[in-house]
mmCIF file with all atom_site columns, C-alpha atoms (C1' of nucleotides) in Angstrom:
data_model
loop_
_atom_site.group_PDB
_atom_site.id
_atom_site.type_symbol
_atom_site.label_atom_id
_atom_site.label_alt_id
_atom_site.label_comp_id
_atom_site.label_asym_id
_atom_site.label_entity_id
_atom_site.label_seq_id
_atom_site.pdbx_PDB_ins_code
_atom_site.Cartn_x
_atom_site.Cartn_y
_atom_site.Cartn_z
_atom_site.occupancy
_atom_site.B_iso_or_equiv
_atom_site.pdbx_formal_charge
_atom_site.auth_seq_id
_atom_site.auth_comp_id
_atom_site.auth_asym_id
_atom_site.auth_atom_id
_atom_site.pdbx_PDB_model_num
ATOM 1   C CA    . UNK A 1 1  ? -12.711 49.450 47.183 1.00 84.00 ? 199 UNK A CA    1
ATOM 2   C CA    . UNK A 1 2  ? -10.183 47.698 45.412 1.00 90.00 ? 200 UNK A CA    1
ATOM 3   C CA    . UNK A 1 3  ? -6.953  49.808 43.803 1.00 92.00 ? 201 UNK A CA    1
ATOM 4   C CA    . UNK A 1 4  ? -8.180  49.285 40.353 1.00 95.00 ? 202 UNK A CA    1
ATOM 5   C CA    . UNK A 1 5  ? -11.361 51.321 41.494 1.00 95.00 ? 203 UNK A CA    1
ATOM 6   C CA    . UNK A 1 6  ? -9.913  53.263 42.795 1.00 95.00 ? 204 UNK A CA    1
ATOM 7   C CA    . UNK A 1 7  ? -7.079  54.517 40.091 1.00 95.00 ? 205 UNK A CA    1
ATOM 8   C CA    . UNK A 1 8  ? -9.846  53.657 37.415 1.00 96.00 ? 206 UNK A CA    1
ATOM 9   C CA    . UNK A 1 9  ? -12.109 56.211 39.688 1.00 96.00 ? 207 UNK A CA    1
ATOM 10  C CA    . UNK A 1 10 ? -9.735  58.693 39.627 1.00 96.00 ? 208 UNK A CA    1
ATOM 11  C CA    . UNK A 1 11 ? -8.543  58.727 36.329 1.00 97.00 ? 209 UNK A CA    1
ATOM 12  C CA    . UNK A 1 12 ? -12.506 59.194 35.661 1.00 97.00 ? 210 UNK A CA    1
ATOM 13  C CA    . UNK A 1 13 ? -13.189 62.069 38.053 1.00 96.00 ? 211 UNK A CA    1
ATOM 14  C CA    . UNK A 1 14 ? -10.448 63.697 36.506 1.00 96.00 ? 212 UNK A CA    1
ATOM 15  C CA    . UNK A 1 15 ? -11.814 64.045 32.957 1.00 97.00 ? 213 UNK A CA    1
ATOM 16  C CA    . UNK A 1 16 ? -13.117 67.599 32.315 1.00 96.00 ? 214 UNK A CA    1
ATOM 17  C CA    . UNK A 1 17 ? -16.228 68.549 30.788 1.00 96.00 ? 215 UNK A CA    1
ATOM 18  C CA    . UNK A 1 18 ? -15.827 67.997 26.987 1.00 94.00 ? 216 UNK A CA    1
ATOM 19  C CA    . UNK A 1 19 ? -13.075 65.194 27.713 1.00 96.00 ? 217 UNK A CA    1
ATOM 20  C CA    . UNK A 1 20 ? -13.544 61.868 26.719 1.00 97.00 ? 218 UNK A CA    1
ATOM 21  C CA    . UNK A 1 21 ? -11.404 59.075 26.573 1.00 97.00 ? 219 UNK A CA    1
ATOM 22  C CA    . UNK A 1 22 ? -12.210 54.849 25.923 1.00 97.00 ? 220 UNK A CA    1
ATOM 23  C CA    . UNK A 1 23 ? -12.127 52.576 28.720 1.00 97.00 ? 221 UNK A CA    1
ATOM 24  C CA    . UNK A 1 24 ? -8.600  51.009 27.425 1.00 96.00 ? 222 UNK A CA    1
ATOM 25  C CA    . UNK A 1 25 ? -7.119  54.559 27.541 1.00 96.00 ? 223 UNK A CA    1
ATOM 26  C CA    . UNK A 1 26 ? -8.349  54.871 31.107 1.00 97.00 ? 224 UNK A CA    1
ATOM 27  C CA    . UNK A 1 27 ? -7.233  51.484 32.073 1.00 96.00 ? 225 UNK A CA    1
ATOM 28  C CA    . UNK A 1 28 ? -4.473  52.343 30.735 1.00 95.00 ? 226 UNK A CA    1
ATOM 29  C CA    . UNK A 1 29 ? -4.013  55.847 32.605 1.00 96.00 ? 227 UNK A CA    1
ATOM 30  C CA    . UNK A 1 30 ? -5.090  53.770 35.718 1.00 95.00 ? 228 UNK A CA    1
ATOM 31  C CA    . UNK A 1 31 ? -2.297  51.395 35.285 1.00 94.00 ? 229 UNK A CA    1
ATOM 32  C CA    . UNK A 1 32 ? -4.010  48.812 34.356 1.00 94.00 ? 230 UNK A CA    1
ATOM 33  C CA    . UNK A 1 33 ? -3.447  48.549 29.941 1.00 92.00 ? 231 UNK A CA    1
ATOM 34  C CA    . UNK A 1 34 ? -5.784  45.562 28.861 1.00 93.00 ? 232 UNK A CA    1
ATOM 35  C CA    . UNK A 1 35 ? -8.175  46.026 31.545 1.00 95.00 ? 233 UNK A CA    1
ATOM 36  C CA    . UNK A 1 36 ? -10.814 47.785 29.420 1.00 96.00 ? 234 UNK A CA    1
ATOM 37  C CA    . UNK A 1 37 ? -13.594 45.066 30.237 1.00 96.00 ? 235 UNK A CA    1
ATOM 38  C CA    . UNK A 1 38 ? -12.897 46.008 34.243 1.00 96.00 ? 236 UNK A CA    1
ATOM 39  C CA    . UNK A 1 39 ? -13.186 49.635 33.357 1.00 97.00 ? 237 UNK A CA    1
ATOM 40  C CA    . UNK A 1 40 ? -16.793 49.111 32.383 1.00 95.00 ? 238 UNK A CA    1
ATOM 41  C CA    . UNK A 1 41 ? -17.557 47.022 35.286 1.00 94.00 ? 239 UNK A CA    1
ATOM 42  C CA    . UNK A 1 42 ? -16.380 49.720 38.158 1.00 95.00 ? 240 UNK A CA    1
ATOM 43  C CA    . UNK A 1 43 ? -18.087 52.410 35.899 1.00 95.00 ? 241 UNK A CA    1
ATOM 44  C CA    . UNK A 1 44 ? -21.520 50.282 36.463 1.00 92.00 ? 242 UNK A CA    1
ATOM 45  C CA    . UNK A 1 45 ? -21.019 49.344 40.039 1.00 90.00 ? 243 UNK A CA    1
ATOM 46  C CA    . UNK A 1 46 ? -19.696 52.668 41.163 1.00 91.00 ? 244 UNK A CA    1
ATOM 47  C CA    . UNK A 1 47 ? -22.053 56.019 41.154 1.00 90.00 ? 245 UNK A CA    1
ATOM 48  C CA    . UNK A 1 48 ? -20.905 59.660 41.042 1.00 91.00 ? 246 UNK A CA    1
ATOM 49  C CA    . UNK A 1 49 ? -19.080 59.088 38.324 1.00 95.00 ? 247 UNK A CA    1
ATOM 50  C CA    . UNK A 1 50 ? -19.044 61.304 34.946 1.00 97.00 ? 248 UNK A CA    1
ATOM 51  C CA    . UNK A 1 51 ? -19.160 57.379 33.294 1.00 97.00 ? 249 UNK A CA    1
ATOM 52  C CA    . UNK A 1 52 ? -20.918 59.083 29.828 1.00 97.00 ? 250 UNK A CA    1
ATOM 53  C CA    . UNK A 1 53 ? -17.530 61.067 29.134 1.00 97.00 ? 251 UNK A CA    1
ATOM 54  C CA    . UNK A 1 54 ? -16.437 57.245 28.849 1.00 97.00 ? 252 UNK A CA    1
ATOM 55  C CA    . UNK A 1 55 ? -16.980 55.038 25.600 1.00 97.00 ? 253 UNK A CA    1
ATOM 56  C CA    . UNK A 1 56 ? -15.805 52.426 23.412 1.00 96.00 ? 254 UNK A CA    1
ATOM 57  C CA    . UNK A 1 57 ? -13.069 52.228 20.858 1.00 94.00 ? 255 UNK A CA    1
ATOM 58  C CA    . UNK A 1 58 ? -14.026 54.753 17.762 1.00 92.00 ? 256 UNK A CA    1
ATOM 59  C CA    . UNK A 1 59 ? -16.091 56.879 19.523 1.00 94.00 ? 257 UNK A CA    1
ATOM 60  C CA    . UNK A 1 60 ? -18.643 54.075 19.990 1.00 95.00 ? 258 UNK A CA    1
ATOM 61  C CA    . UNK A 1 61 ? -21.808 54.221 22.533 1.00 94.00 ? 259 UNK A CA    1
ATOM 62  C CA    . UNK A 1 62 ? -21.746 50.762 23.939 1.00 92.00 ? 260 UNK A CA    1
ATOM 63  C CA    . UNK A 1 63 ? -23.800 51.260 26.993 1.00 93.00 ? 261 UNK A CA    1
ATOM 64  C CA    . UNK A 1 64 ? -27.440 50.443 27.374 1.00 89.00 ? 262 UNK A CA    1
ATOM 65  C CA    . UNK A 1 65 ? -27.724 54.306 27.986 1.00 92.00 ? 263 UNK A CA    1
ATOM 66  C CA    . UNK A 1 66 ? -26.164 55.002 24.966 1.00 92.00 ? 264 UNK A CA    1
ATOM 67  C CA    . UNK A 1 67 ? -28.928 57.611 24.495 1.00 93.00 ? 265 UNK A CA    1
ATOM 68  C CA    . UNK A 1 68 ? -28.613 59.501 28.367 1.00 94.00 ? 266 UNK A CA    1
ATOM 69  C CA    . UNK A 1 69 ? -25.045 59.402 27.049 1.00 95.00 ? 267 UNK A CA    1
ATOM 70  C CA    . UNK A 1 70 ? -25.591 60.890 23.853 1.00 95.00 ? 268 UNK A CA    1
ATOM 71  C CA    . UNK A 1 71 ? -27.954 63.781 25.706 1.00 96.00 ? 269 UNK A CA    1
ATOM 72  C CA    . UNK A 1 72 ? -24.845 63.974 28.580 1.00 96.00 ? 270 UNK A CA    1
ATOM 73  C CA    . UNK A 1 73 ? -22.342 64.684 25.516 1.00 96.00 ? 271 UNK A CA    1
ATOM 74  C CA    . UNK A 1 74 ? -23.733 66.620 23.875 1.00 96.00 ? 272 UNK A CA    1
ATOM 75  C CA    . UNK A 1 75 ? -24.948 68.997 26.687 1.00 97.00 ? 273 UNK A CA    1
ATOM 76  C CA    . UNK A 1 76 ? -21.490 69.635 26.963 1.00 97.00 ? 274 UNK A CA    1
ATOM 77  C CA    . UNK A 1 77 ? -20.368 70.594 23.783 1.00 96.00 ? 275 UNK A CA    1
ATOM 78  C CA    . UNK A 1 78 ? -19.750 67.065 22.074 1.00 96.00 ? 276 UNK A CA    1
ATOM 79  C CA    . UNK A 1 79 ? -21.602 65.522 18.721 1.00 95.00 ? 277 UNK A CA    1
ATOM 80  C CA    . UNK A 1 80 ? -23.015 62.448 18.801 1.00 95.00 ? 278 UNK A CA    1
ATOM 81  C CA    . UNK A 1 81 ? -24.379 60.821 16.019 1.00 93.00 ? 279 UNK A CA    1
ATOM 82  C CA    . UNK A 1 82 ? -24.443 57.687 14.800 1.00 90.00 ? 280 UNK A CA    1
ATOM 83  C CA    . UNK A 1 83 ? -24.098 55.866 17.850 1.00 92.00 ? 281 UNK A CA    1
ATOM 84  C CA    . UNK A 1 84 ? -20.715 57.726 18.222 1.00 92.00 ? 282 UNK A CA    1
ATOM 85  C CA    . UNK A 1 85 ? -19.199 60.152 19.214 1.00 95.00 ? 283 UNK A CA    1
ATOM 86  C CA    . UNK A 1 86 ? -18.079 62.275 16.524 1.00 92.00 ? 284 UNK A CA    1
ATOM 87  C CA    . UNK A 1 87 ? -14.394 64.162 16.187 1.00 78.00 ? 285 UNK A CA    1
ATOM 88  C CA    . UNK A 1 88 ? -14.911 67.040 14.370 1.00 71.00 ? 286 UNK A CA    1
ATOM 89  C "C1'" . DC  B 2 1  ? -7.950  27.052 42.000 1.00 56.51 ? 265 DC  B "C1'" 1
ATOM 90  C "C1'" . DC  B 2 2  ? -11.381 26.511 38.114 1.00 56.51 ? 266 DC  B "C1'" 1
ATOM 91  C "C1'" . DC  B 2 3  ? -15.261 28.198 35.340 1.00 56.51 ? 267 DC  B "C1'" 1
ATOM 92  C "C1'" . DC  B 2 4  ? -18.410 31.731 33.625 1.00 56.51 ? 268 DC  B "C1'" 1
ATOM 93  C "C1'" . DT  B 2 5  ? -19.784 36.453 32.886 1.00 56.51 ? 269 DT  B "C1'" 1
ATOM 94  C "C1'" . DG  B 2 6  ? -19.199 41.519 31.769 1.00 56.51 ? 270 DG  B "C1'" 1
ATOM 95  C "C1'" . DA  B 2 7  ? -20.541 49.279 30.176 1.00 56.51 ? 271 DA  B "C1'" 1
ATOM 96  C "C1'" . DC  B 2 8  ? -13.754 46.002 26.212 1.00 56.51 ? 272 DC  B "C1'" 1
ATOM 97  C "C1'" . DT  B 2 9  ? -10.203 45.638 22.267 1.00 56.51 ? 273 DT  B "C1'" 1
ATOM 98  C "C1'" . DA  B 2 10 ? -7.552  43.952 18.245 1.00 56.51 ? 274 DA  B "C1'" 1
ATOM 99  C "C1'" . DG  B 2 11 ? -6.950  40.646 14.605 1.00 56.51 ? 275 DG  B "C1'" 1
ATOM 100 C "C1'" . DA  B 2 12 ? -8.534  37.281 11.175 1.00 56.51 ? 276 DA  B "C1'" 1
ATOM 101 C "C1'" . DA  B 2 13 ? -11.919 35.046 7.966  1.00 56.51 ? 277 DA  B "C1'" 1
ATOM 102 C "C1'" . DT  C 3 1  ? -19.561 44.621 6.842  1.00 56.51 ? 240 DT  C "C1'" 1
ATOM 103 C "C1'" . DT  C 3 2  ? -20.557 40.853 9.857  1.00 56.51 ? 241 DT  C "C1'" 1
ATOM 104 C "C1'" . DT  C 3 3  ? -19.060 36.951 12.598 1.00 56.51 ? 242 DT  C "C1'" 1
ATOM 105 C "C1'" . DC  C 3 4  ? -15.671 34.473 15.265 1.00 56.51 ? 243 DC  C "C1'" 1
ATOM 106 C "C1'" . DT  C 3 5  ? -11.413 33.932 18.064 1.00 56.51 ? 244 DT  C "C1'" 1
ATOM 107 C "C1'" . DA  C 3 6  ? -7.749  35.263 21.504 1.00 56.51 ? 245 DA  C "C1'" 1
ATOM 108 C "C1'" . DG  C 3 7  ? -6.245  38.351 25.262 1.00 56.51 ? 246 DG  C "C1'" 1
ATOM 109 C "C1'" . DC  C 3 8  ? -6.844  41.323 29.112 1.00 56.51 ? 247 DC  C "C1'" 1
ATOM 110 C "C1'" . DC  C 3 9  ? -8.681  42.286 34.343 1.00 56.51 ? 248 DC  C "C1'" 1
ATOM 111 C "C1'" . DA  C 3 10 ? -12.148 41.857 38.187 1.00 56.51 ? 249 DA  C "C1'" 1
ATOM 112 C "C1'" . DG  C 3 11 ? -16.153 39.570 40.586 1.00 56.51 ? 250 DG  C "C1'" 1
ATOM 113 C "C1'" . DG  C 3 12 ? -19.218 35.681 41.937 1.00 56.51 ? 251 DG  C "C1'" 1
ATOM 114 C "C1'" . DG  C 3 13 ? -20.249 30.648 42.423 1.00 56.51 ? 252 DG  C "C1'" 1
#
DNA sequence: CCCCTGACTAGAA
DNA sequence: TTTCTAGCCAGGG
């Protein structure tokens, strides 16, 4: 476990149901601005994680479970349509 | 160290 | 709107 997993973990666990944030805004709350791509990568390798309250700039399902996401979200309050997530 | 890949992002054509 | 390029960080060969 690496720092960067493990401020990129914790900026994660910390997100409250109904939060959601991009990756760059949590590699950026990790510490880590530009490290986006990374993001993804610990959200894939580690498990435990509320990784669906993650997505991609605009709103945007990226993920291959883009449509788990889209069920996770929106069990907790959040529209998704689209293919994103929508603000309002 | 160098090169390629990946749940990324912003800018330009 | 779609396609391409440049930048960022981490991991594997």
């Amino acid at each position: 476990m690496t720092e960067f997993e493990d401020r990129v973990t914790d900026v994660i666990r910390s997100l409250q149901p109904g939060e959601v944030v991009t990756y760059g805004e949590v590699a950026e709350e990790a510490g880590y601005p530009g490290a986006a791509r990374a993001v993804g990568n610990v959200l894939g390798k580690s498990e435990g994680l509320p990784w669906w309250r993650v997505v991609g700039s605009g709103g945007y399902l990226k993920t291959e479970k883009r449509h788990r996401q889209a069920e996770l979200l929106e069990a907790e309050g959040i529209t998704v349509a689209g293919g994103r997530v929508v603000a309002g």
